[in-house]
Amino acid sequence: MPELPDVEGHRHLLAEHVAGRTVRGVSVPDAEILVGTTPQGLGRSLRGRQAGDPVRHGKWLWEPFDGPTLVFHFRMTGTLAFGADETPDPEAGDAVLLHLDDGTLRYRTSRRLGRVWWVASADDVADVTGTLGVDVTDMGADRLAELLGHKRGGLKSALMDQELIAGLGNELVDEILWRAKLHPKTSVGDLDRDAVGDLHRRLRQVLRDSIRAGHVPSGPTWLNGQRGSDDPVCPRCHAHLDVGQVSGRTTYRCPREQPGGAL
DNA sequence: CAGGATGTTGGGTC
DNA sequence: CGACCCAACATCCT
């Protein structure tokens, strides 16, 4: 599930419940998920430290502790939760818990694909994340046009390239392309400035509504709601959707409104 | 019960 | 180097 809107929700949770609090102790029920230190090292490093303001860039999230910083990525699975319950539930995928002044932060990755990295300083975060493009929530239409101007190949691949634009995942990109009425394999070079402008407006709209919801919605007016259906149809024109693979990801497209070849 | 799944990495090819 | 493809990761859901 975790797409950018979910990660933004997790950032909000950190800002609300963790920033400004002090670490009293840690639990690491799944040490394999913790990278860059040991459970003992994590406790030694964080105990007594105060949490600063969390940062999200694309689908990456980090929390500085007055120097040492925890970097979170959720991959295909994973959540953050905060509450009074201090008890780890390893069966449910609890991996790293931080016990703070007034509650416990719980990083859970049920399929164990997510990771939490420890780095000594916020300056070292980029060593973990690698090169990231502009955060998609900070990207204006001109910037999008400029970035696409340097790219070749298919539009969906370009939008999903985290080194170009950080934050767009499979579900968001399908939703955006459907609203912009663009075929996922549209050659990037075929878009003129007006088309990029329209694409950008749709992108902003999808992001705003998704972040507001805390996830990519799947209601009746969202293409995303057709995902997983045995007979997916276009929420606007009710044509049967074309489902296939693009860039190795399951892709949905309306053959009538996003014309072009089959996926 | 086999197959597929939201993401990323690393290998390989052209 | 860029674009693209694939397999792997570990587990859950259909």
mmCIF file of C-alpha atoms (C1' of nucleotides) in Angstrom, chain A residues 1 76 111 169 249-250, chain B residues 4-9:
data_model
loop_
_atom_site.group_PDB
_atom_site.id
_atom_site.type_symbol
_atom_site.label_atom_id
_atom_site.label_comp_id
_atom_site.label_asym_id
_atom_site.label_seq_id
_atom_site.Cartn_x
_atom_site.Cartn_y
_atom_site.Cartn_z
ATOM 1 C CA MET A 1 0.000 0.000 0.000
ATOM 2 C CA MET A 76 5.674 -2.961 -0.564
ATOM 3 C CA ARG A 111 6.190 -8.928 4.694
ATOM 4 C CA GLY A 169 4.434 5.031 -7.507
ATOM 5 C CA ARG A 249 4.317 -3.035 -13.121
ATOM 6 C CA THR A 250 0.662 -3.904 -13.499
ATOM 7 C "C1'" DG B 4 0.394 -11.922 -8.088
ATOM 8 C "C1'" DA B 5 1.197 -7.802 -5.361
ATOM 9 C "C1'" DT B 6 1.765 -1.509 -4.018
ATOM 10 C "C1'" DG B 7 8.837 -0.827 -4.312
ATOM 11 C "C1'" DT B 8 13.733 -1.153 -4.822
ATOM 12 C "C1'" DT B 9 18.127 -3.201 -6.089
#
